């Protein structure tokens, strides 16, 4: 290998994720994360490597590169892997093609035209249903028949590291039986994964569940920040609005579906059987280990939960098939997020709402302070990776500090 890759790096030679970076002397451009370095694809291409024209790397977003299609981008990943596999003694010759990740600024990797958020974890939907509605009938009648979702807002999706301003809005004051305007007192994270559309369908032409994965370029780690008090008052009858659209944070590296292929696992059984247009190969869930950490303003870090993407009741092919079954078209760069990913146990719940059970069970952090929701100065960091047989493909992290 031309560079030394630290053990347990998310960015192994098997990963080769795409992102947009800049440095003091390099404009925004396409790069690939490898170990703790970035391979500058613009300079790499200009040096004569690969078959993709360098203009596709001299870009502020990945959309033009993604539009070339999987055949081209897979070949590119393979060419980069072959090139990286040369002897370490060659590094000095090519050192100008690499940038230390510590020295780079990462940017939102894609221009997101439309953002859709699903609600596809049965554990999360059950927990929220118990708290917001009816403990006996937590899941609404449609939930096991279709992947419930809503159209979110793309304009407020920010890259990891962007500070998040606590939102103001309307909340219901139950003591005085009237709404009031104030800063949200129930700011929350939602542990999610998102996928990015890599191929378009035309309006009126649904994507079938069997071909859906051809339309997915890759995945990111996603924190769908939520203001629970605003959400609870506003969401009836049309669903999430200002409790959600103030910000969502996204990890900067897009991991391709091809890199995640070795980590496919069986999906949970669906009962009752779903309609035919949603019947998917139930072996296409992905084992992605997830973790959320809270760091207080004084620097004390506490792990809040550990979950796994493999728990998802509805898989991505079903989500995309359902999204387009009415003829809705998706476009390259669109982001479709999973919904909060919770497991069976409280240690695997993917939001503060569930971890503190609506504030009824505040948790104690390692420094002795307690939290029901997120306070100003707190930083929430999410990490995600897949690993088996010592081969690791990871997403790095998505973090946001509340101000
Ligand atoms: Ca969400």
Short mmCIF file of C-alpha atoms and ligand atoms in Angstrom, two decimals:
data_model
loop_
_atom_site.label_atom_id
_atom_site.label_comp_id
_atom_site.label_asym_id
_atom_site.label_seq_id
_atom_site.Cartn_x
_atom_site.Cartn_y
_atom_site.Cartn_z
CA UNK A 1 0.00 0.00 0.00
CA UNK A 2 1.28 3.44 -0.89
CA UNK A 3 0.23 4.87 2.49
CA UNK A 4 -0.01 3.36 5.93
CA UNK A 5 -3.65 2.85 6.97
CA UNK A 6 -4.17 2.93 10.74
CA UNK A 7 -5.66 -0.22 12.20
CA UNK A 8 -9.44 0.10 12.73
CA UNK A 9 -9.64 2.94 10.23
CA UNK A 10 -13.12 3.35 8.77
CA UNK A 11 -11.47 4.24 5.50
CA UNK A 12 -9.79 0.99 4.54
CA UNK A 13 -8.81 0.06 0.99
CA UNK A 14 -12.19 -1.74 0.77
CA UNK A 15 -14.15 1.45 1.37
CA UNK A 16 -13.09 4.24 -1.04
CA UNK A 17 -15.88 6.71 -0.18
CA UNK A 18 -16.38 9.97 -2.05
CA UNK A 19 -16.52 13.46 -0.56
CA UNK A 20 -15.97 17.15 -1.28
CA UNK A 21 -13.07 18.86 0.48
CA UNK A 22 -11.00 22.00 0.36
CA UNK A 23 -7.81 23.27 2.00
CA UNK A 24 -6.15 26.67 2.23
CA UNK A 25 -4.61 26.20 -1.20
CA UNK A 26 -7.04 23.73 -2.83
CA UNK A 27 -10.50 24.82 -3.97
CA UNK A 28 -13.51 22.58 -3.33
CA UNK A 29 -13.05 19.30 -5.19
CA UNK A 30 -13.74 15.57 -5.13
CA UNK A 31 -11.63 13.38 -2.89
CA UNK A 32 -11.52 9.84 -1.56
CA UNK A 33 -10.89 9.08 2.11
CA UNK A 34 -8.13 6.54 2.68
CA UNK A 35 -6.84 5.98 6.22
CA UNK A 36 -6.32 9.41 7.75
CA UNK A 37 -5.59 10.93 4.34
CA UNK A 38 -7.60 12.18 1.38
CA UNK A 39 -6.61 11.29 -2.16
CA UNK A 40 -7.16 14.46 -4.21
CA UNK A 41 -8.91 13.02 -7.26
CA UNK A 42 -8.55 16.22 -9.25
CA UNK A 43 -4.75 16.14 -8.95
CA UNK A 44 -4.70 12.35 -9.34
CA UNK A 45 -6.66 12.60 -12.55
CA UNK A 46 -4.55 15.47 -13.86
CA UNK A 47 -1.49 13.31 -13.23
CA UNK A 48 -2.91 10.91 -15.79
CA UNK A 49 -4.64 8.28 -13.66
CA UNK A 50 -8.08 6.78 -14.11
CA UNK A 51 -10.40 7.18 -17.09
CA UNK A 52 -12.76 9.87 -15.77
CA UNK A 53 -12.14 13.37 -17.14
CA UNK A 54 -10.63 15.62 -14.45
CA UNK A 55 -13.46 18.15 -14.91
CA UNK A 56 -15.74 15.76 -12.97
CA UNK A 57 -13.48 16.18 -9.94
CA UNK A 58 -13.19 19.96 -10.22
CA UNK A 59 -16.65 20.31 -8.68
CA UNK A 60 -18.29 21.62 -5.51
CA UNK A 61 -20.66 18.62 -5.31
CA UNK A 62 -20.59 14.95 -6.33
CA UNK A 63 -23.72 15.12 -8.49
CA UNK A 64 -21.94 15.30 -11.91
CA UNK A 65 -19.71 12.36 -10.98
CA UNK A 66 -22.63 10.31 -9.63
CA UNK A 67 -24.60 11.01 -12.83
CA UNK A 68 -21.95 9.15 -14.84
CA UNK A 69 -23.48 5.96 -13.44
CA UNK A 70 -22.33 3.03 -11.34
CA UNK A 71 -20.40 1.40 -14.19
CA UNK A 72 -18.05 4.40 -14.33
CA UNK A 73 -17.87 5.12 -10.59
CA UNK A 74 -17.25 1.46 -9.74
CA UNK A 75 -14.43 1.34 -12.29
CA UNK A 76 -13.05 4.53 -10.75
CA UNK A 77 -13.05 2.98 -7.25
CA UNK A 78 -11.34 -0.10 -8.62
CA UNK A 79 -8.69 2.01 -10.44
CA UNK A 80 -8.02 3.95 -7.24
CA UNK A 81 -7.69 0.72 -5.25
CA UNK A 82 -5.20 -0.68 -7.76
CA UNK A 83 -3.23 2.55 -7.73
CA UNK A 84 -3.15 2.71 -3.91
CA UNK A 85 -1.83 -0.83 -3.84
CA UNK A 86 1.59 0.16 -5.14
CA UNK A 87 4.64 0.01 -2.94
CA UNK A 88 5.00 2.42 0.00
CA UNK A 89 8.33 3.60 -1.43
CA UNK A 90 6.34 5.44 -4.13
CA UNK A 91 4.71 7.76 -1.59
CA UNK A 92 7.35 10.48 -1.83
CA UNK A 93 6.80 10.75 -5.55
CA UNK A 94 3.05 11.20 -5.11
CA UNK A 95 2.76 12.98 -1.76
CA UNK A 96 1.24 16.08 -3.41
CA UNK A 97 -1.79 13.96 -4.39
CA UNK A 98 -2.64 13.44 -0.72
CA UNK A 99 -4.01 15.79 1.92
CA UNK A 100 -4.11 15.06 5.62
CA UNK A 101 -7.77 14.85 6.72
CA UNK A 102 -6.85 17.07 9.68
CA UNK A 103 -5.87 19.83 7.25
CA UNK A 104 -9.02 19.64 5.11
CA UNK A 105 -12.41 21.25 5.42
CA UNK A 106 -15.23 18.91 4.44
CA UNK A 107 -18.34 20.17 2.66
CA UNK A 108 -21.84 18.88 2.03
CA UNK A 109 -21.03 16.19 -0.55
CA UNK A 110 -24.11 16.41 -2.75
CA UNK A 111 -26.56 19.01 -3.90
CA UNK A 112 -29.72 17.56 -2.36
CA UNK A 113 -32.75 18.35 -4.46
CA UNK A 114 -35.32 16.62 -2.32
CA UNK A 115 -35.14 15.01 1.09
CA UNK A 116 -37.52 12.33 2.32
CA UNK A 117 -37.53 10.89 5.80
CA UNK A 118 -38.99 7.48 6.57
CA UNK A 119 -40.08 5.96 9.86
CA UNK A 120 -38.93 2.41 9.23
CA UNK A 121 -37.74 1.08 12.58
CA UNK A 122 -40.54 -0.89 14.22
CA UNK A 123 -38.93 -0.44 17.62
CA UNK A 124 -38.76 3.36 17.22
CA UNK A 125 -42.29 3.65 15.81
CA UNK A 126 -43.60 1.50 18.65
CA UNK A 127 -41.82 3.53 21.32
CA UNK A 128 -43.00 6.87 19.91
CA UNK A 129 -46.54 5.54 19.43
CA UNK A 130 -46.63 4.46 23.07
CA UNK A 131 -45.50 7.90 24.26
CA UNK A 132 -47.40 10.19 21.87
CA UNK A 133 -50.58 8.16 21.47
CA UNK A 134 -51.73 4.82 22.80
CA UNK A 135 -49.58 2.36 24.78
CA UNK A 136 -51.88 -0.51 23.76
CA UNK A 137 -52.02 0.28 20.03
CA UNK A 138 -48.70 2.01 19.43
CA UNK A 139 -48.45 1.20 15.72
CA UNK A 140 -51.08 2.80 13.49
CA UNK A 141 -52.96 0.40 11.16
CA UNK A 142 -50.91 1.36 8.07
CA UNK A 143 -47.47 0.86 9.62
CA UNK A 144 -46.87 -2.80 8.74
CA UNK A 145 -48.29 -2.31 5.23
CA UNK A 146 -46.21 0.56 3.91
CA UNK A 147 -42.97 2.38 4.77
CA UNK A 148 -44.41 5.53 6.37
CA UNK A 149 -42.53 8.70 5.42
CA UNK A 150 -42.81 12.43 4.82
CA UNK A 151 -41.17 15.03 2.62
CA UNK A 152 -38.56 16.93 4.60
CA UNK A 153 -36.60 20.03 3.75
CA UNK A 154 -33.28 19.87 1.87
CA UNK A 155 -32.19 23.49 2.43
CA UNK A 156 -31.33 23.00 6.10
CA UNK A 157 -29.23 19.84 5.73
CA UNK A 158 -25.70 20.69 6.85
CA UNK A 159 -22.39 18.88 6.89
CA UNK A 160 -20.96 17.40 10.08
CA UNK A 161 -19.34 19.99 12.32
CA UNK A 162 -21.81 22.78 11.55
CA UNK A 163 -23.09 24.33 14.83
CA UNK A 164 -26.83 23.86 15.39
CA UNK A 165 -28.92 26.73 16.73
CA UNK A 166 -31.58 25.73 19.19
CA UNK A 167 -34.89 26.45 17.45
CA UNK A 168 -37.66 28.71 18.73
CA UNK A 169 -41.28 27.94 18.04
CA UNK A 170 -44.74 27.27 19.29
CA UNK A 171 -45.22 24.72 22.06
CA UNK A 172 -48.28 23.79 24.04
CA UNK A 173 -48.30 24.87 27.68
CA UNK A 174 -50.49 22.22 29.30
CA UNK A 175 -50.51 24.01 32.68
CA UNK A 176 -52.28 27.01 31.17
CA UNK A 177 -53.94 25.11 28.32
CA UNK A 178 -52.56 27.50 25.70
CA UNK A 179 -49.72 27.63 23.17
CA UNK A 180 -46.68 29.81 23.78
CA UNK A 181 -43.61 30.93 21.83
CA UNK A 182 -40.24 29.93 23.26
CA UNK A 183 -36.93 28.16 22.66
CA UNK A 184 -37.44 24.42 22.38
CA UNK A 185 -36.89 22.71 25.73
CA UNK A 186 -36.91 19.23 24.22
CA UNK A 187 -34.18 19.27 21.60
CA UNK A 188 -33.30 15.78 20.43
CA UNK A 189 -31.16 13.84 17.97
CA UNK A 190 -32.36 11.04 15.71
CA UNK A 191 -29.86 8.35 14.79
CA UNK A 192 -30.43 7.63 11.10
CA UNK A 193 -28.75 6.45 7.91
CA UNK A 194 -29.57 8.03 4.57
CA UNK A 195 -29.13 6.91 0.97
CA UNK A 196 -28.38 9.05 -2.05
CA UNK A 197 -30.09 8.57 -5.37
CA UNK A 198 -27.66 7.77 -8.21
CA UNK A 199 -30.02 7.23 -11.14
CA UNK A 200 -33.27 8.90 -12.14
CA UNK A 201 -36.65 7.56 -13.12
CA UNK A 202 -39.00 9.65 -15.22
CA UNK A 203 -42.25 11.08 -13.90
CA UNK A 204 -45.00 8.49 -14.12
CA UNK A 205 -42.64 5.51 -14.16
CA UNK A 206 -42.25 3.71 -10.82
CA UNK A 207 -39.02 1.97 -9.78
CA UNK A 208 -39.72 -1.67 -8.98
CA UNK A 209 -38.52 -3.18 -5.73
CA UNK A 210 -36.25 -5.57 -7.66
CA UNK A 211 -34.44 -2.83 -9.57
CA UNK A 212 -34.44 -0.27 -6.74
CA UNK A 213 -30.85 -0.83 -5.66
CA UNK A 214 -29.57 0.16 -9.12
CA UNK A 215 -30.89 3.63 -8.29
CA UNK A 216 -28.98 3.99 -5.02
CA UNK A 217 -25.46 5.43 -5.20
CA UNK A 218 -24.39 5.26 -1.58
CA UNK A 219 -25.09 5.99 2.04
CA UNK A 220 -24.32 8.55 4.74
CA UNK A 221 -24.77 8.83 8.49
CA UNK A 222 -27.53 11.25 9.37
CA UNK A 223 -28.71 13.13 12.46
CA UNK A 224 -32.27 14.36 12.00
CA UNK A 225 -32.38 16.95 14.80
CA UNK A 226 -35.86 17.20 16.30
CA UNK A 227 -37.62 19.60 18.68
CA UNK A 228 -40.04 17.28 20.46
CA UNK A 229 -42.15 19.99 22.12
CA UNK A 230 -42.68 21.82 18.81
CA UNK A 231 -43.29 18.50 17.04
CA UNK A 232 -45.86 17.26 19.53
CA UNK A 233 -48.05 20.36 19.22
CA UNK A 234 -47.82 20.83 15.44
CA UNK A 235 -47.80 17.32 13.95
CA UNK A 236 -51.56 16.62 13.85
CA UNK A 237 -52.89 16.05 11.20
CA UNK A 238 -50.22 16.65 8.54
CA UNK A 239 -47.06 15.42 10.24
CA UNK A 240 -43.63 16.88 11.03
CA UNK A 241 -42.92 20.50 10.12
CA UNK A 242 -40.98 23.09 12.15
CA UNK A 243 -40.00 20.56 14.79
CA UNK A 244 -37.79 18.97 12.12
CA UNK A 245 -36.84 21.43 9.39
CA UNK A 246 -34.46 23.69 11.34
CA UNK A 247 -31.47 21.39 10.72
CA UNK A 248 -30.26 17.90 9.90
CA UNK A 249 -26.58 16.93 9.94
CA UNK A 250 -24.92 14.61 7.43
CA UNK A 251 -21.56 12.84 7.40
CA UNK A 252 -19.20 14.11 4.68
CA UNK A 253 -18.15 10.79 3.10
CA UNK A 254 -20.56 8.90 0.85
CA UNK A 255 -19.96 5.16 1.17
CA UNK A 256 -20.98 3.31 -1.98
CA UNK A 257 -23.43 0.42 -1.92
CA UNK A 258 -20.73 -1.74 -3.49
CA UNK A 259 -18.45 -1.18 -0.48
CA UNK A 260 -21.29 -2.28 1.83
CA UNK A 261 -22.15 -5.43 -0.14
CA UNK A 262 -20.12 -7.80 2.10
CA UNK A 263 -22.21 -6.79 5.11
CA UNK A 264 -25.64 -7.79 3.87
CA UNK A 265 -27.79 -9.70 6.36
CA UNK A 266 -31.30 -11.08 6.71
CA UNK A 267 -34.03 -8.54 7.37
CA UNK A 268 -36.68 -8.98 10.09
CA UNK A 269 -39.65 -11.04 8.94
CA UNK A 270 -42.60 -8.94 7.86
CA UNK A 271 -45.99 -9.91 9.26
CA UNK A 272 -48.50 -9.70 7.69
CA UNK A 273 -47.12 -10.21 4.21
CA UNK A 274 -46.82 -6.91 2.35
CA UNK A 275 -48.44 -6.12 -1.00
CA UNK A 276 -46.69 -7.55 -4.04
CA UNK A 277 -45.06 -4.30 -5.20
CA UNK A 278 -43.25 -4.18 -1.82
CA UNK A 279 -42.14 -7.80 -1.64
CA UNK A 280 -38.36 -7.61 -1.52
CA UNK A 281 -35.51 -10.06 -1.23
CA UNK A 282 -35.38 -10.16 2.56
CA UNK A 283 -31.62 -10.67 2.68
CA UNK A 284 -30.69 -7.09 1.81
CA UNK A 285 -30.46 -5.41 5.18
CA UNK A 286 -26.98 -4.19 6.11
CA UNK A 287 -25.06 -4.82 9.32
CA UNK A 288 -23.88 -1.31 10.23
CA UNK A 289 -22.88 -0.76 13.84
CA UNK A 290 -24.06 2.60 15.17
CA UNK A 291 -23.12 4.61 18.22
CA UNK A 292 -24.11 7.98 19.67
CA UNK A 293 -22.02 9.97 22.15
CA UNK A 294 -22.80 13.14 24.07
CA UNK A 295 -19.95 15.48 25.01
CA UNK A 296 -20.75 18.21 27.51
CA UNK A 297 -19.31 21.72 27.22
CA UNK A 298 -16.75 20.74 29.87
CA UNK A 299 -15.52 17.85 27.72
CA UNK A 300 -17.07 14.88 29.52
CA UNK A 301 -18.10 12.16 27.04
CA UNK A 302 -20.87 9.59 27.57
CA UNK A 303 -22.05 6.92 25.15
CA UNK A 304 -25.83 7.32 24.87
CA UNK A 305 -26.69 4.29 22.75
CA UNK A 306 -25.48 1.57 20.42
CA UNK A 307 -27.77 0.41 17.66
CA UNK A 308 -27.56 -1.32 14.28
CA UNK A 309 -28.95 -0.54 10.83
CA UNK A 310 -29.78 -4.24 10.36
CA UNK A 311 -32.84 -3.88 12.64
CA UNK A 312 -34.77 -1.89 10.00
CA UNK A 313 -38.20 -3.40 9.33
CA UNK A 314 -38.46 -1.76 5.89
CA UNK A 315 -35.41 -2.03 3.63
CA UNK A 316 -34.16 0.63 1.23
CA UNK A 317 -35.46 -1.12 -1.88
CA UNK A 318 -38.94 -1.14 -0.37
CA UNK A 319 -38.65 2.52 0.58
CA UNK A 320 -37.68 3.54 -2.95
CA UNK A 321 -40.28 1.31 -4.60
CA UNK A 322 -42.97 2.76 -2.36
CA UNK A 323 -41.75 6.33 -2.88
CA UNK A 324 -42.16 5.99 -6.66
CA UNK A 325 -45.11 3.58 -6.91
CA UNK A 326 -47.43 6.50 -7.68
CA UNK A 327 -45.10 7.71 -10.43
CA UNK A 328 -43.12 10.19 -8.32
CA UNK A 329 -39.71 10.78 -9.86
CA UNK A 330 -36.45 10.90 -7.90
CA UNK A 331 -33.37 12.79 -9.02
CA UNK A 332 -29.63 12.29 -8.62
CA UNK A 333 -28.58 13.68 -5.24
CA UNK A 334 -31.95 13.20 -3.54
CA UNK A 335 -31.58 11.99 0.03
CA UNK A 336 -33.86 9.34 1.54
CA UNK A 337 -33.32 8.81 5.24
CA UNK A 338 -34.26 5.73 7.22
CA UNK A 339 -35.95 7.20 10.24
CA UNK A 340 -34.59 6.74 13.75
CA UNK A 341 -32.85 3.39 14.15
CA UNK A 342 -33.73 1.81 17.48
CA UNK A 343 -33.18 -1.74 18.67
CA UNK A 344 -35.09 -3.80 21.26
CA UNK A 345 -33.37 -2.60 24.41
CA UNK A 346 -33.08 0.88 25.98
CA UNK A 347 -29.31 0.79 25.31
CA UNK A 348 -30.12 0.67 21.59
CA UNK A 349 -32.73 3.43 21.41
CA UNK A 350 -31.80 6.02 18.76
CA UNK A 351 -33.18 9.23 20.31
CA UNK A 352 -33.26 11.00 23.67
CA UNK A 353 -37.05 10.85 23.51
CA UNK A 354 -36.83 7.08 23.84
CA UNK A 355 -33.71 6.90 26.05
CA UNK A 356 -35.23 9.23 28.68
CA UNK A 357 -38.75 7.99 27.86
CA UNK A 358 -40.12 11.43 27.14
CA UNK A 359 -38.18 12.95 30.03
CA UNK A 360 -39.64 10.58 32.64
CA UNK A 361 -36.31 8.74 33.08
CA UNK A 362 -33.47 11.26 32.86
CA UNK A 363 -30.10 9.64 32.28
CA UNK A 364 -26.98 10.32 34.32
CA UNK A 365 -23.86 11.22 32.35
CA UNK A 366 -20.36 10.17 33.37
CA UNK A 367 -19.69 13.59 34.94
CA UNK A 368 -22.76 13.16 37.19
CA UNK A 369 -25.01 15.62 35.37
CA UNK A 370 -28.36 14.45 34.02
CA UNK A 371 -30.12 14.81 30.68
CA UNK A 372 -33.65 14.27 29.43
CA UNK A 373 -32.93 16.16 26.23
CA UNK A 374 -29.93 18.01 24.77
CA UNK A 375 -28.62 21.17 26.41
CA UNK A 376 -26.78 24.14 24.94
CA UNK A 377 -23.08 23.42 24.64
CA UNK A 378 -23.63 19.67 24.20
CA UNK A 379 -22.07 17.99 21.17
CA UNK A 380 -23.72 14.92 19.71
CA UNK A 381 -21.42 12.62 17.73
CA UNK A 382 -22.64 9.60 15.77
CA UNK A 383 -20.35 6.91 14.38
CA UNK A 384 -21.09 4.03 12.04
CA UNK A 385 -19.11 1.14 10.58
CA UNK A 386 -19.44 -2.36 9.22
CA UNK A 387 -16.92 -5.05 10.00
CA UNK A 388 -16.44 -8.73 9.52
CA UNK A 389 -13.38 -10.96 9.28
CA UNK A 390 -11.26 -7.96 10.18
CA UNK A 391 -12.38 -6.01 7.11
CA UNK A 392 -13.85 -2.66 8.04
CA UNK A 393 -15.86 -0.16 6.02
CA UNK A 394 -17.00 2.87 7.98
CA UNK A 395 -18.67 6.23 7.70
CA UNK A 396 -16.49 8.26 10.07
CA UNK A 397 -18.74 10.48 12.11
CA UNK A 398 -21.41 13.14 12.04
CA UNK A 399 -21.28 15.67 14.85
CA UNK A 400 -23.11 18.82 15.82
CA UNK A 401 -22.73 21.24 18.71
CA UNK A 402 -25.81 22.94 20.11
CA UNK A 403 -25.58 26.72 20.51
CA1 LIG B 1 -36.47 11.44 11.45
#
